[in-house]
Amino acid sequence: MFCPFCGKHMSTLTRFCFTFGRCFEFLKDADQTETPGMSRPPDRAKQAEQPCPSYKRFMEYRNLKSNERQSCNYGPKGRYKPKERKQVQINVGVMVPHGSDLKPLRGKTLPLFTDPDVAAPDLLKHAVEKIRTFNKDMPEGPYVLLYPDCSEVDYVPGSDRPFKLSEYKKEIGKAYARITFFICLEKHYKRVDDTSDSDFDSEIVITTRSTAEFNQADSLVFEPQNQSTPKLKLEDERDAPRHSSTIQPGQITISDDEDLDPPETGPENTSCYSKYTDLYSPNVEQENEEPIAVNVNNFQHTAMEETDITLPDIVANLSLPIDHKMVSRFNISRANVWDGAVRGFKRTTYSETCDMLVKFTDDTGVLEEGLDTGGPRREFLTLLMKHLKDRPIFDGP
């Protein structure tokens, strides 16, 4: 028989269940109420025909718990767990024309959450929706997606593979949060692209015919003593349209016959070098050598006034127009002093009549604290003078 409460199999009928501890007295009362003379089916057959309600509930409970445990068990390291698509954050901005170039518009950069395997058209669509959602003054487009160097996003830079955000992130070596793309109106991008293409055209040099001939002539500028070429042949060659062979492509030659005197028939003007010797001959003018009266007393008085001024006096006179209540800020990185100085001088808030407030930063951007403002300013000016000596601005033309 089986226990009606826990389903435990028992060989004989006992008063209590060995496992569950419930009493079986009600089973004996049920056996006595059966009519005599009727054959009672075996206990196993009766249990199969009409299972006990407690046993049925127990089996349902066990199957339910088994299914719950199987649904929560995914194996080692979540092998059977479905992977969710993770969104990454990048930045999108707006580029506007600035002269003949494109320049990012400040204050328009927004974060964008997108899929790592997104392609260029989908990324452009999401970027335009994001920008136009927070900027109602943006036109409808069409737009193009640009890299920070103003090139269009079609392929992964340095390869022929179509653009994917994950591959671009792998090539550039930056985190997703530091990647920035820009959108620009297609008409603005094409106009800037056409302007940049025209800059690479061959430049046109406008020069006179005599200068073009002189550039193609030999280095000999004097007339040779022994000339074997006939004069008529030289005149024919000079008058013939042979100048097209000496003019380089991209040059416009202007005739200078009106600027020169009419040719003479003398033998000294028949050579092809005589014109250049006359043209490039030095023009020496007679100088006026009349004596000029100089007041020696006034000159000595002026010299004495200049020599009496000391260096501290000069510095004090130069510092008089400086307004010490106003400052021009300079954030200088020790890795590149020149770029920080140029950026500070190009600020719209910079003025030569304001005091200079200089702060140094290291390579990681951490500010260096100073006891006063005079020390960093003197150090900055000293380093700037050292960099100026190495700049090519003093090399001349």
Coordinates of C-alpha atoms in Angstrom, one line a residue:
M1 CA 0.0 0.0 0.0
F2 CA 0.9 3.7 -0.3
C3 CA 0.7 6.5 2.2
P4 CA -2.1 8.8 1.1
F5 CA -0.2 11.8 2.4
C6 CA 3.4 11.4 1.2
G7 CA 3.1 8.5 -1.3
K8 CA 5.6 6.3 0.5
H9 CA 5.2 2.6 -0.3
M10 CA 4.5 0.3 2.7
S11 CA 4.4 -3.4 2.6
T12 CA 1.9 -3.8 5.5
L13 CA -0.8 -1.6 6.9
T14 CA 0.4 0.2 10.0
R15 CA -1.2 2.7 12.3
F16 CA 1.2 5.5 11.4
C17 CA 3.2 6.6 8.4
F18 CA 6.9 6.1 9.0
T19 CA 7.8 9.2 7.0
F20 CA 4.9 11.6 7.3
G21 CA 3.8 10.6 10.8
R22 CA 0.0 10.7 10.1
C23 CA -2.5 8.2 11.5
F24 CA -4.0 5.5 9.3
E25 CA -7.1 4.7 11.6
F26 CA -9.5 6.1 9.0
L27 CA -8.3 3.4 6.6
K28 CA -9.4 0.6 8.9
D29 CA -12.9 2.2 9.3
A30 CA -13.2 2.3 5.5
D31 CA -12.4 -1.4 5.2
Q32 CA -15.1 -2.3 7.8
T33 CA -17.8 -0.4 5.9
E34 CA -17.3 -2.5 2.8
T35 CA -20.1 -5.0 2.1
P36 CA -19.3 -8.7 2.8
G37 CA -19.2 -11.1 -0.1
M38 CA -17.7 -8.6 -2.5
S39 CA -14.2 -9.2 -3.7
R40 CA -12.0 -6.3 -3.0
P41 CA -9.5 -5.4 -5.7
P42 CA -5.8 -5.3 -4.8
D43 CA -4.4 -2.2 -3.2
R44 CA -2.2 -1.4 -6.2
A45 CA -5.0 -1.7 -8.7
K46 CA -7.2 0.6 -6.5
Q47 CA -4.5 3.1 -6.1
A48 CA -4.0 3.1 -9.9
E49 CA -7.7 3.5 -10.6
Q50 CA -8.3 6.3 -8.0
P51 CA -5.1 8.0 -7.0
C52 CA -5.1 9.7 -3.6
P53 CA -5.7 13.4 -3.8
S54 CA -2.7 14.1 -1.5
Y55 CA -0.4 12.1 -3.7
K56 CA -1.6 13.8 -6.8
R57 CA -1.0 17.2 -5.3
F58 CA 2.5 16.1 -4.2
M59 CA 3.4 15.0 -7.7
E60 CA 2.2 18.2 -9.2
Y61 CA 4.2 20.2 -6.7
R62 CA 7.3 18.2 -7.4
N63 CA 7.0 18.6 -11.2
L64 CA 6.4 22.4 -10.8
K65 CA 9.6 22.8 -8.7
S66 CA 11.6 20.7 -11.1
N67 CA 10.5 22.9 -14.0
E68 CA 11.4 26.1 -12.0
R69 CA 14.9 24.8 -11.2
Q70 CA 15.5 23.8 -14.9
S71 CA 14.4 27.2 -16.1
C72 CA 16.9 28.9 -13.7
N73 CA 19.8 26.7 -14.6
Y74 CA 21.8 28.0 -17.6
G75 CA 24.9 25.9 -17.2
P76 CA 28.4 27.1 -16.8
K77 CA 29.0 30.9 -17.4
G78 CA 25.5 31.4 -18.9
R79 CA 26.1 29.3 -21.9
Y80 CA 22.5 28.9 -22.7
K81 CA 21.4 32.4 -21.6
P82 CA 20.3 34.6 -24.5
K83 CA 22.5 37.6 -25.0
E84 CA 21.0 41.1 -25.0
R85 CA 22.0 43.8 -27.5
K86 CA 24.0 46.3 -25.5
Q87 CA 23.6 50.0 -26.4
V88 CA 26.8 52.2 -26.4
Q89 CA 27.1 56.0 -26.0
I90 CA 28.8 58.2 -28.6
N91 CA 28.6 61.9 -29.3
V92 CA 27.1 63.8 -32.3
G93 CA 27.6 67.4 -33.2
V94 CA 26.9 69.9 -36.0
M95 CA 29.4 71.4 -38.5
V96 CA 28.8 74.8 -40.1
P97 CA 30.7 76.6 -42.9
H98 CA 33.4 78.9 -41.6
G99 CA 35.0 80.8 -44.5
S100 CA 36.3 78.2 -46.9
D101 CA 36.3 75.4 -44.2
L102 CA 33.9 73.6 -41.9
K103 CA 33.9 74.2 -38.2
P104 CA 32.1 72.4 -35.3
L105 CA 29.3 74.5 -33.8
R106 CA 29.9 74.9 -30.1
G107 CA 27.1 73.9 -27.6
K108 CA 25.4 71.5 -30.1
T109 CA 27.2 68.2 -29.2
L110 CA 24.8 65.7 -27.7
P111 CA 25.2 62.0 -26.5
L112 CA 23.6 59.3 -28.6
F113 CA 22.9 55.7 -27.6
T114 CA 23.2 53.3 -30.5
D115 CA 24.1 49.7 -31.4
P116 CA 27.8 48.9 -31.8
D117 CA 27.3 47.3 -35.2
V118 CA 25.3 50.2 -36.7
A119 CA 26.2 51.3 -40.2
A120 CA 26.7 54.8 -41.6
P121 CA 23.2 55.4 -43.0
D122 CA 21.5 54.3 -39.8
L123 CA 23.9 56.3 -37.7
L124 CA 23.2 59.4 -39.8
K125 CA 19.4 58.9 -39.4
H126 CA 19.7 58.5 -35.6
A127 CA 22.1 61.5 -35.3
V128 CA 19.8 63.8 -37.3
E129 CA 16.8 62.8 -35.2
K130 CA 18.7 63.4 -32.0
I131 CA 20.0 66.8 -33.1
R132 CA 16.6 68.0 -34.5
T133 CA 14.8 66.8 -31.4
F134 CA 16.8 69.2 -29.2
N135 CA 17.3 72.0 -31.8
K136 CA 14.1 73.0 -33.4
D137 CA 15.9 75.6 -35.5
M138 CA 17.8 73.0 -37.5
P139 CA 16.7 72.7 -41.2
E140 CA 15.3 69.5 -42.6
G141 CA 18.3 68.6 -44.7
P142 CA 19.5 66.5 -46.4
Y143 CA 22.6 65.9 -44.2
V144 CA 25.9 64.0 -44.5
L145 CA 27.7 62.3 -41.7
L146 CA 31.3 63.5 -41.2
Y147 CA 34.4 62.5 -39.3
P148 CA 36.2 65.1 -37.1
D149 CA 38.5 65.8 -40.0
C150 CA 35.5 66.9 -42.2
S151 CA 35.6 63.7 -44.4
E152 CA 32.4 61.9 -45.1
V153 CA 31.7 58.6 -43.3
D154 CA 31.5 55.9 -45.9
Y155 CA 34.4 53.5 -45.1
V156 CA 36.6 52.7 -42.1
P157 CA 39.6 55.0 -42.3
G158 CA 42.6 53.3 -43.9
S159 CA 40.6 50.5 -45.4
D160 CA 38.0 49.6 -48.0
R161 CA 35.6 48.0 -45.5
P162 CA 32.1 49.6 -45.1
F163 CA 31.7 51.6 -42.0
K164 CA 30.7 49.9 -38.7
L165 CA 30.9 51.6 -35.4
S166 CA 32.6 48.7 -33.6
E167 CA 35.3 48.4 -36.3
Y168 CA 35.9 52.2 -36.3
K169 CA 36.3 52.1 -32.5
K170 CA 38.8 49.2 -32.8
E171 CA 40.9 51.1 -35.3
I172 CA 40.9 54.5 -33.5
G173 CA 41.6 52.9 -30.1
K174 CA 39.2 55.2 -28.1
A175 CA 36.3 54.5 -25.8
Y176 CA 32.8 54.8 -27.3
A177 CA 32.1 57.8 -25.0
R178 CA 35.1 59.7 -26.6
I179 CA 34.0 59.1 -30.2
T180 CA 32.3 62.1 -31.9
F181 CA 30.7 62.4 -35.3
F182 CA 29.2 65.5 -36.9
I183 CA 26.3 66.2 -39.3
C184 CA 26.4 68.9 -41.9
L185 CA 24.0 70.1 -44.6
E186 CA 24.8 68.5 -47.9
K187 CA 24.8 71.8 -49.8
H188 CA 27.4 73.2 -47.3
Y189 CA 29.6 70.2 -47.6
K190 CA 29.6 70.2 -51.4
R191 CA 30.3 73.9 -51.5
V192 CA 33.3 73.6 -49.2
D193 CA 34.5 70.5 -51.2
D194 CA 34.3 72.4 -54.5
T195 CA 36.2 75.3 -52.9
S196 CA 39.0 73.0 -51.7
D197 CA 39.3 71.3 -55.1
S198 CA 39.7 74.7 -56.8
D199 CA 42.6 75.5 -54.4
F200 CA 44.7 72.7 -55.9
D201 CA 44.4 74.0 -59.5
S202 CA 47.6 75.1 -61.2
E203 CA 48.3 78.7 -60.4
I204 CA 48.6 81.2 -63.2
V205 CA 51.8 83.3 -63.4
I206 CA 51.5 86.6 -65.3
T207 CA 54.8 87.7 -66.7
T208 CA 56.1 89.8 -69.5
R209 CA 57.6 88.3 -72.7
S210 CA 61.0 89.6 -72.0
T211 CA 61.0 88.1 -68.5
A212 CA 59.9 84.7 -69.9
E213 CA 62.7 84.8 -72.5
F214 CA 65.2 85.7 -69.9
N215 CA 64.2 82.9 -67.6
Q216 CA 64.7 80.4 -70.5
A217 CA 68.0 82.0 -71.7
D218 CA 71.5 80.9 -70.8
S219 CA 73.3 82.3 -67.9
L220 CA 75.6 84.3 -70.1
V221 CA 74.5 88.0 -69.9
F222 CA 77.3 89.6 -72.0
E223 CA 77.5 89.7 -75.7
P224 CA 80.1 87.1 -77.1
Q225 CA 83.0 88.5 -79.1
N226 CA 83.0 85.9 -81.9
Q227 CA 79.5 85.6 -83.3
S228 CA 79.0 83.2 -86.2
T229 CA 75.3 83.4 -86.5
P230 CA 74.1 85.9 -89.3
K231 CA 72.2 89.0 -88.1
L232 CA 69.3 88.3 -90.4
K233 CA 68.8 84.9 -89.0
L234 CA 68.8 86.2 -85.4
E235 CA 66.2 88.9 -86.4
D236 CA 64.0 86.2 -88.0
E237 CA 64.2 83.9 -85.1
R238 CA 63.5 86.8 -82.7
D239 CA 60.5 87.9 -84.8
A240 CA 59.2 84.4 -85.4
P241 CA 56.5 83.0 -83.0
R242 CA 58.9 80.7 -81.2
H243 CA 58.0 82.1 -77.8
S244 CA 55.3 79.4 -77.2
S245 CA 58.0 76.8 -76.7
T246 CA 59.7 78.9 -74.0
I247 CA 56.5 79.6 -72.0
Q248 CA 55.6 77.1 -69.4
P249 CA 52.0 75.8 -68.9
G250 CA 50.0 78.1 -66.7
Q251 CA 51.8 81.3 -67.7
I252 CA 50.2 84.3 -69.3
T253 CA 52.8 86.3 -71.3
I254 CA 52.2 90.0 -71.9
S255 CA 53.9 91.7 -74.7
D256 CA 56.3 94.5 -73.6
D257 CA 56.9 96.1 -77.0
E258 CA 55.1 99.2 -75.8
D259 CA 57.4 99.6 -72.8
L260 CA 60.6 99.3 -74.7
D261 CA 62.2 101.8 -77.1
P262 CA 62.0 101.0 -80.8
P263 CA 64.9 98.8 -81.9
E264 CA 67.9 100.5 -83.5
T265 CA 69.8 99.2 -86.5
G266 CA 73.2 99.5 -85.0
P267 CA 75.4 96.4 -84.8
E268 CA 75.5 96.6 -81.0
N269 CA 71.7 95.9 -80.7
T270 CA 71.6 92.8 -82.9
S271 CA 72.4 90.3 -80.2
C272 CA 69.7 88.6 -78.1
Y273 CA 71.5 89.5 -74.9
S274 CA 71.8 93.3 -75.6
K275 CA 68.1 93.8 -74.7
Y276 CA 68.6 92.1 -71.3
T277 CA 71.8 94.0 -70.5
D278 CA 70.0 97.3 -71.1
L279 CA 66.9 96.1 -69.3
Y280 CA 68.6 94.9 -66.1
S281 CA 71.4 97.5 -66.1
P282 CA 71.7 99.2 -62.7
N283 CA 70.0 102.6 -62.4
V284 CA 72.4 104.8 -60.5
E285 CA 71.1 108.2 -59.5
Q286 CA 73.3 111.1 -58.4
E287 CA 72.9 111.7 -54.7
N288 CA 72.4 115.2 -53.3
E289 CA 75.7 115.8 -51.5
E290 CA 74.8 119.2 -50.1
P291 CA 75.7 119.6 -46.5
I292 CA 72.9 119.8 -43.9
A293 CA 73.2 122.0 -40.9
V294 CA 72.8 120.2 -37.6
N295 CA 72.3 121.9 -34.3
V296 CA 74.8 120.2 -32.1
N297 CA 73.4 121.5 -28.8
N298 CA 70.0 120.1 -29.4
F299 CA 71.4 116.8 -30.5
Q300 CA 73.5 116.5 -27.4
H301 CA 70.6 117.5 -25.2
T302 CA 68.4 114.8 -26.8
A303 CA 71.1 112.2 -26.4
M304 CA 71.5 113.1 -22.7
E305 CA 67.8 112.7 -22.1
E306 CA 67.7 109.2 -23.7
T307 CA 70.7 108.0 -21.8
D308 CA 69.4 109.2 -18.5
I309 CA 66.4 106.8 -18.6
T310 CA 67.1 103.6 -16.7
L311 CA 65.6 100.2 -17.4
P312 CA 63.2 100.2 -14.4
D313 CA 61.9 103.6 -15.6
I314 CA 61.2 102.2 -19.0
V315 CA 59.4 99.2 -17.5
A316 CA 57.4 101.5 -15.3
N317 CA 56.4 103.8 -18.2
L318 CA 55.3 100.8 -20.2
S319 CA 53.2 99.4 -17.3
L320 CA 51.2 102.6 -16.8
P321 CA 48.4 101.8 -19.3
I322 CA 47.9 98.3 -17.9
D323 CA 44.7 97.7 -16.0
H324 CA 45.5 95.4 -13.1
K325 CA 41.8 94.8 -12.4
M326 CA 41.3 93.0 -15.7
V327 CA 43.2 89.8 -16.6
S328 CA 43.8 87.8 -19.8
R329 CA 43.9 84.1 -19.0
F330 CA 46.6 81.8 -20.4
N331 CA 46.3 78.0 -19.8
I332 CA 49.7 76.7 -20.8
S333 CA 50.7 73.0 -21.2
R334 CA 54.3 72.3 -20.5
A335 CA 54.3 69.8 -23.4
N336 CA 53.4 72.6 -25.9
V337 CA 54.0 76.1 -24.7
W338 CA 53.7 77.7 -28.2
D339 CA 50.3 76.4 -29.0
G340 CA 49.0 77.5 -25.6
A341 CA 50.4 81.0 -26.2
V342 CA 48.9 81.3 -29.6
R343 CA 45.5 80.1 -28.3
G344 CA 45.6 82.7 -25.5
F345 CA 46.6 85.6 -27.8
K346 CA 43.8 84.7 -30.3
R347 CA 41.1 84.8 -27.7
T348 CA 38.5 87.5 -28.2
T349 CA 38.8 88.5 -24.5
Y350 CA 42.6 89.1 -24.8
S351 CA 43.7 92.8 -24.5
E352 CA 47.3 94.2 -24.3
T353 CA 46.1 96.6 -21.6
C354 CA 45.0 93.8 -19.2
D355 CA 47.2 91.9 -16.8
M356 CA 48.2 88.3 -17.6
L357 CA 47.0 85.4 -15.5
V358 CA 49.1 82.3 -16.4
K359 CA 48.3 78.8 -15.2
F360 CA 50.5 75.8 -16.1
T361 CA 49.2 72.3 -16.6
D362 CA 51.0 69.0 -16.9
D363 CA 50.5 66.4 -19.7
T364 CA 47.4 65.0 -18.0
G365 CA 45.7 68.4 -17.6
V366 CA 46.2 68.9 -13.9
L367 CA 46.8 72.5 -12.9
E368 CA 50.0 73.4 -11.1
E369 CA 49.5 75.6 -8.0
G370 CA 51.6 78.7 -7.6
L371 CA 52.3 81.1 -4.7
D372 CA 51.5 84.1 -6.7
T373 CA 50.7 85.2 -10.3
G374 CA 54.1 86.8 -11.0
G375 CA 56.2 83.6 -11.0
P376 CA 54.1 81.7 -13.6
R377 CA 53.9 84.8 -15.8
R378 CA 57.7 85.3 -15.7
E379 CA 58.3 81.6 -16.4
F380 CA 55.8 81.7 -19.3
L381 CA 57.4 84.7 -20.9
T382 CA 60.9 83.2 -20.5
L383 CA 59.8 79.9 -22.2
L384 CA 58.0 81.9 -24.9
M385 CA 61.2 83.8 -25.8
K386 CA 63.1 80.5 -26.1
H387 CA 60.5 79.2 -28.4
L388 CA 60.4 82.3 -30.5
K389 CA 64.1 81.9 -31.4
D390 CA 63.4 78.5 -33.0
R391 CA 60.3 79.7 -34.9
P392 CA 60.7 80.3 -38.7
I393 CA 59.2 83.8 -38.5
F394 CA 62.7 85.3 -38.3
D395 CA 64.1 83.4 -41.2
G396 CA 63.1 86.0 -43.7
P397 CA 61.5 85.5 -47.2

